[in-house]
Amino acid sequence: MLIREQGRLIKVLRVEPPTPPRTRGRRREHVLGTFRADGPIPAQLLDALSRDERKALARWLEVYREGQRRTDARTTLAAAPAQLESLVSALEVAADTLSAAEADHLWAQLQAIARTLRRAGHPRPRAARRPPAPIPGQQDFFGDLDELEQLAEQ
């Protein structure tokens, strides 16, 4: 049995070896049925298949549909950074207008994103180190350099 994908159409073929007197020859391919990838398998096609062929077709469809889901997920993930940036900017402007239930829902979704990234093997990045606090009585000459230059210009 051969399974061919042509766009969204799936074609199932049965291959017959060449007739016995010829040792070399073309094999014959008979189309058993076609169906749309997003639809169910027609009953006529299932009846024409043997038990092993049905199992092979079911496994092939499972892998095909998983590949389609991954492709769809990749396109969604490609747009995710822009969507998250627009969400962050909207929250910066109007976070105080959210109700408590909406805020809780956002927190739950953020935790789900963090949990999913952790499970996928992407640990949370370390926070950027803060500069050490100056010891009382110490003066930062290089930090004050801009202020000194401005005073000198006046």
PDB file of C-alpha atoms in Angstrom:
ATOM      1  CA  MET A   1       0.000   0.000   0.000  1.00  0.00           C
ATOM      2  CA  LEU A   2       1.202   3.488  -0.864  1.00  0.00           C
ATOM      3  CA  ILE A   3      -0.082   6.716   0.614  1.00  0.00           C
ATOM      4  CA  ARG A   4       0.380   9.902  -1.371  1.00  0.00           C
ATOM      5  CA  GLU A   5      -0.288  13.409  -0.234  1.00  0.00           C
ATOM      6  CA  GLN A   6      -1.404  15.915  -2.866  1.00  0.00           C
ATOM      7  CA  GLY A   7      -2.129  19.193  -1.129  1.00  0.00           C
ATOM      8  CA  ARG A   8      -4.971  18.448   1.269  1.00  0.00           C
ATOM      9  CA  LEU A   9      -5.962  15.271  -0.594  1.00  0.00           C
ATOM     10  CA  ILE A  10      -4.721  11.882   0.563  1.00  0.00           C
ATOM     11  CA  LYS A  11      -4.575   9.145  -2.051  1.00  0.00           C
ATOM     12  CA  VAL A  12      -4.317   5.477  -1.032  1.00  0.00           C
ATOM     13  CA  LEU A  13      -2.891   3.092  -3.645  1.00  0.00           C
ATOM     14  CA  ARG A  14      -2.383  -0.633  -3.752  1.00  0.00           C
ATOM     15  CA  VAL A  15       0.672  -1.859  -5.622  1.00  0.00           C
ATOM     16  CA  GLU A  16       0.571  -5.074  -7.618  1.00  0.00           C
ATOM     17  CA  PRO A  17       3.847  -6.692  -8.674  1.00  0.00           C
ATOM     18  CA  PRO A  18       4.425  -7.406 -12.367  1.00  0.00           C
ATOM     19  CA  THR A  19       2.774 -10.510 -13.795  1.00  0.00           C
ATOM     20  CA  PRO A  20       4.698 -13.764 -13.110  1.00  0.00           C
ATOM     21  CA  PRO A  21       6.254 -14.486 -16.542  1.00  0.00           C
ATOM     22  CA  ARG A  22       8.049 -11.122 -16.523  1.00  0.00           C
ATOM     23  CA  THR A  23      10.744 -10.680 -13.950  1.00  0.00           C
ATOM     24  CA  ARG A  24      11.266  -7.090 -14.895  1.00  0.00           C
ATOM     25  CA  GLY A  25       8.355  -4.854 -15.506  1.00  0.00           C
ATOM     26  CA  ARG A  26       6.277  -2.083 -14.153  1.00  0.00           C
ATOM     27  CA  ARG A  27       4.255  -2.558 -11.072  1.00  0.00           C
ATOM     28  CA  ARG A  28       0.638  -1.564 -11.229  1.00  0.00           C
ATOM     29  CA  GLU A  29      -0.802   0.941  -8.839  1.00  0.00           C
ATOM     30  CA  HIS A  30      -4.542   0.888  -8.233  1.00  0.00           C
ATOM     31  CA  VAL A  31      -6.187   3.812  -6.496  1.00  0.00           C
ATOM     32  CA  LEU A  32      -8.228   2.445  -3.610  1.00  0.00           C
ATOM     33  CA  GLY A  33      -9.607   5.811  -2.594  1.00  0.00           C
ATOM     34  CA  THR A  34      -8.991   9.464  -1.923  1.00  0.00           C
ATOM     35  CA  PHE A  35     -10.137  11.687   0.909  1.00  0.00           C
ATOM     36  CA  ARG A  36      -9.465  15.090   2.389  1.00  0.00           C
ATOM     37  CA  ALA A  37      -6.805  15.148   5.086  1.00  0.00           C
ATOM     38  CA  ASP A  38      -9.016  17.064   7.496  1.00  0.00           C
ATOM     39  CA  GLY A  39     -12.005  14.770   6.977  1.00  0.00           C
ATOM     40  CA  PRO A  40     -12.836  11.207   7.992  1.00  0.00           C
ATOM     41  CA  ILE A  41     -11.670   8.161   6.062  1.00  0.00           C
ATOM     42  CA  PRO A  42     -14.485   6.942   3.769  1.00  0.00           C
ATOM     43  CA  ALA A  43     -16.103   3.654   4.774  1.00  0.00           C
ATOM     44  CA  GLN A  44     -15.586   2.192   1.273  1.00  0.00           C
ATOM     45  CA  LEU A  45     -11.859   2.748   1.579  1.00  0.00           C
ATOM     46  CA  LEU A  46     -11.714   1.155   5.032  1.00  0.00           C
ATOM     47  CA  ASP A  47     -13.589  -1.885   3.711  1.00  0.00           C
ATOM     48  CA  ALA A  48     -11.104  -2.258   0.834  1.00  0.00           C
ATOM     49  CA  LEU A  49      -8.098  -2.241   3.188  1.00  0.00           C
ATOM     50  CA  SER A  50      -6.745  -5.190   5.127  1.00  0.00           C
ATOM     51  CA  ARG A  51      -6.298  -4.981   8.890  1.00  0.00           C
ATOM     52  CA  ASP A  52      -2.575  -4.212   8.615  1.00  0.00           C
ATOM     53  CA  GLU A  53      -3.199  -1.581   5.949  1.00  0.00           C
ATOM     54  CA  ARG A  54      -5.806   0.111   8.157  1.00  0.00           C
ATOM     55  CA  LYS A  55      -3.300   0.233  11.017  1.00  0.00           C
ATOM     56  CA  ALA A  56      -0.618   1.651   8.721  1.00  0.00           C
ATOM     57  CA  LEU A  57      -3.028   4.289   7.383  1.00  0.00           C
ATOM     58  CA  ALA A  58      -4.092   5.238  10.919  1.00  0.00           C
ATOM     59  CA  ARG A  59      -0.441   5.636  11.998  1.00  0.00           C
ATOM     60  CA  TRP A  60       0.377   7.642   8.876  1.00  0.00           C
ATOM     61  CA  LEU A  61      -2.606   9.953   9.454  1.00  0.00           C
ATOM     62  CA  GLU A  62      -1.639  10.430  13.091  1.00  0.00           C
ATOM     63  CA  VAL A  63       1.890  11.494  12.112  1.00  0.00           C
ATOM     64  CA  TYR A  64       0.553  13.689   9.281  1.00  0.00           C
ATOM     65  CA  ARG A  65      -1.929  15.488  11.536  1.00  0.00           C
ATOM     66  CA  GLU A  66       0.708  15.972  14.254  1.00  0.00           C
ATOM     67  CA  GLY A  67       2.960  17.544  11.629  1.00  0.00           C
ATOM     68  CA  GLN A  68       0.126  19.862  10.592  1.00  0.00           C
ATOM     69  CA  ARG A  69      -0.448  20.883  14.230  1.00  0.00           C
ATOM     70  CA  ARG A  70       3.270  21.598  14.652  1.00  0.00           C
ATOM     71  CA  THR A  71       3.307  23.704  11.482  1.00  0.00           C
ATOM     72  CA  ASP A  72       0.316  25.700  12.719  1.00  0.00           C
ATOM     73  CA  ALA A  73       1.964  26.120  16.117  1.00  0.00           C
ATOM     74  CA  ARG A  74       5.186  27.401  14.519  1.00  0.00           C
ATOM     75  CA  THR A  75       3.309  30.155  12.692  1.00  0.00           C
ATOM     76  CA  THR A  76       1.561  31.132  15.926  1.00  0.00           C
ATOM     77  CA  LEU A  77       4.845  31.129  17.845  1.00  0.00           C
ATOM     78  CA  ALA A  78       6.509  33.255  15.169  1.00  0.00           C
ATOM     79  CA  ALA A  79       3.959  36.011  15.850  1.00  0.00           C
ATOM     80  CA  ALA A  80       4.051  35.573  19.647  1.00  0.00           C
ATOM     81  CA  PRO A  81       6.821  38.090  20.498  1.00  0.00           C
ATOM     82  CA  ALA A  82       4.998  40.922  18.724  1.00  0.00           C
ATOM     83  CA  GLN A  83       1.731  39.991  20.432  1.00  0.00           C
ATOM     84  CA  LEU A  84       3.418  39.848  23.835  1.00  0.00           C
ATOM     85  CA  GLU A  85       5.054  43.239  23.266  1.00  0.00           C
ATOM     86  CA  SER A  86       1.704  44.802  22.375  1.00  0.00           C
ATOM     87  CA  LEU A  87       0.183  43.197  25.486  1.00  0.00           C
ATOM     88  CA  VAL A  88       2.962  44.602  27.677  1.00  0.00           C
ATOM     89  CA  SER A  89       2.562  48.087  26.229  1.00  0.00           C
ATOM     90  CA  ALA A  90      -1.225  47.914  26.703  1.00  0.00           C
ATOM     91  CA  LEU A  91      -0.752  46.816  30.311  1.00  0.00           C
ATOM     92  CA  GLU A  92       1.684  49.666  30.942  1.00  0.00           C
ATOM     93  CA  VAL A  93      -0.953  52.134  29.782  1.00  0.00           C
ATOM     94  CA  ALA A  94      -4.132  50.673  31.233  1.00  0.00           C
ATOM     95  CA  ALA A  95      -3.322  48.012  33.840  1.00  0.00           C
ATOM     96  CA  ASP A  96      -5.321  49.897  36.456  1.00  0.00           C
ATOM     97  CA  THR A  97      -8.530  49.398  34.433  1.00  0.00           C
ATOM     98  CA  LEU A  98      -8.427  45.585  34.753  1.00  0.00           C
ATOM     99  CA  SER A  99     -10.825  43.938  37.140  1.00  0.00           C
ATOM    100  CA  ALA A 100      -9.497  41.525  39.755  1.00  0.00           C
ATOM    101  CA  ALA A 101     -10.876  38.543  37.816  1.00  0.00           C
ATOM    102  CA  GLU A 102      -9.211  39.698  34.582  1.00  0.00           C
ATOM    103  CA  ALA A 103      -5.897  40.221  36.385  1.00  0.00           C
ATOM    104  CA  ASP A 104      -6.130  36.748  37.962  1.00  0.00           C
ATOM    105  CA  HIS A 105      -6.843  35.264  34.537  1.00  0.00           C
ATOM    106  CA  LEU A 106      -3.775  37.017  33.062  1.00  0.00           C
ATOM    107  CA  TRP A 107      -1.587  35.757  35.929  1.00  0.00           C
ATOM    108  CA  ALA A 108      -2.861  32.197  35.378  1.00  0.00           C
ATOM    109  CA  GLN A 109      -2.063  32.408  31.660  1.00  0.00           C
ATOM    110  CA  LEU A 110       1.425  33.761  32.356  1.00  0.00           C
ATOM    111  CA  GLN A 111       2.068  30.908  34.788  1.00  0.00           C
ATOM    112  CA  ALA A 112       0.871  28.403  32.168  1.00  0.00           C
ATOM    113  CA  ILE A 113       3.301  29.893  29.633  1.00  0.00           C
ATOM    114  CA  ALA A 114       6.174  29.700  32.146  1.00  0.00           C
ATOM    115  CA  ARG A 115       5.295  26.104  33.084  1.00  0.00           C
ATOM    116  CA  THR A 116       5.117  25.019  29.435  1.00  0.00           C
ATOM    117  CA  LEU A 117       8.478  26.619  28.637  1.00  0.00           C
ATOM    118  CA  ARG A 118      10.063  24.902  31.662  1.00  0.00           C
ATOM    119  CA  ARG A 119       8.665  21.508  30.609  1.00  0.00           C
ATOM    120  CA  ALA A 120       9.996  22.018  27.091  1.00  0.00           C
ATOM    121  CA  GLY A 121      13.497  22.464  28.506  1.00  0.00           C
ATOM    122  CA  HIS A 122      13.730  26.252  28.410  1.00  0.00           C
ATOM    123  CA  PRO A 123      14.601  27.341  31.958  1.00  0.00           C
ATOM    124  CA  ARG A 124      13.822  30.843  33.090  1.00  0.00           C
ATOM    125  CA  PRO A 125      16.727  33.170  32.318  1.00  0.00           C
ATOM    126  CA  ARG A 126      18.561  34.675  35.233  1.00  0.00           C
ATOM    127  CA  ALA A 127      17.677  38.208  36.166  1.00  0.00           C
ATOM    128  CA  ALA A 128      20.144  40.891  35.157  1.00  0.00           C
ATOM    129  CA  ARG A 129      22.550  41.711  37.946  1.00  0.00           C
ATOM    130  CA  ARG A 130      22.064  45.013  39.629  1.00  0.00           C
ATOM    131  CA  PRO A 131      25.084  47.201  40.171  1.00  0.00           C
ATOM    132  CA  PRO A 132      26.334  46.909  43.741  1.00  0.00           C
ATOM    133  CA  ALA A 133      25.087  49.568  46.110  1.00  0.00           C
ATOM    134  CA  PRO A 134      27.823  52.067  46.994  1.00  0.00           C
ATOM    135  CA  ILE A 135      29.164  51.899  50.505  1.00  0.00           C
ATOM    136  CA  PRO A 136      28.015  54.892  52.542  1.00  0.00           C
ATOM    137  CA  GLY A 137      30.553  57.671  52.337  1.00  0.00           C
ATOM    138  CA  GLN A 138      31.962  56.518  48.994  1.00  0.00           C
ATOM    139  CA  GLN A 139      31.671  58.784  45.980  1.00  0.00           C
ATOM    140  CA  ASP A 140      31.218  57.533  42.406  1.00  0.00           C
ATOM    141  CA  PHE A 141      33.518  59.767  40.372  1.00  0.00           C
ATOM    142  CA  PHE A 142      32.692  58.254  36.977  1.00  0.00           C
ATOM    143  CA  GLY A 143      28.938  58.382  37.542  1.00  0.00           C
ATOM    144  CA  ASP A 144      29.222  62.032  38.554  1.00  0.00           C
ATOM    145  CA  LEU A 145      31.411  62.866  35.538  1.00  0.00           C
ATOM    146  CA  ASP A 146      28.455  64.015  33.433  1.00  0.00           C
ATOM    147  CA  GLU A 147      27.270  66.303  36.197  1.00  0.00           C
ATOM    148  CA  LEU A 148      30.777  67.768  36.593  1.00  0.00           C
ATOM    149  CA  GLU A 149      31.050  68.408  32.837  1.00  0.00           C
ATOM    150  CA  GLN A 150      27.718  70.233  32.846  1.00  0.00           C
ATOM    151  CA  LEU A 151      28.858  72.384  35.765  1.00  0.00           C
ATOM    152  CA  ALA A 152      32.136  73.156  33.985  1.00  0.00           C
ATOM    153  CA  GLU A 153      30.300  74.264  30.837  1.00  0.00           C
ATOM    154  CA  GLN A 154      28.218  76.780  32.813  1.00  0.00           C
TER     155      GLN A 154
END
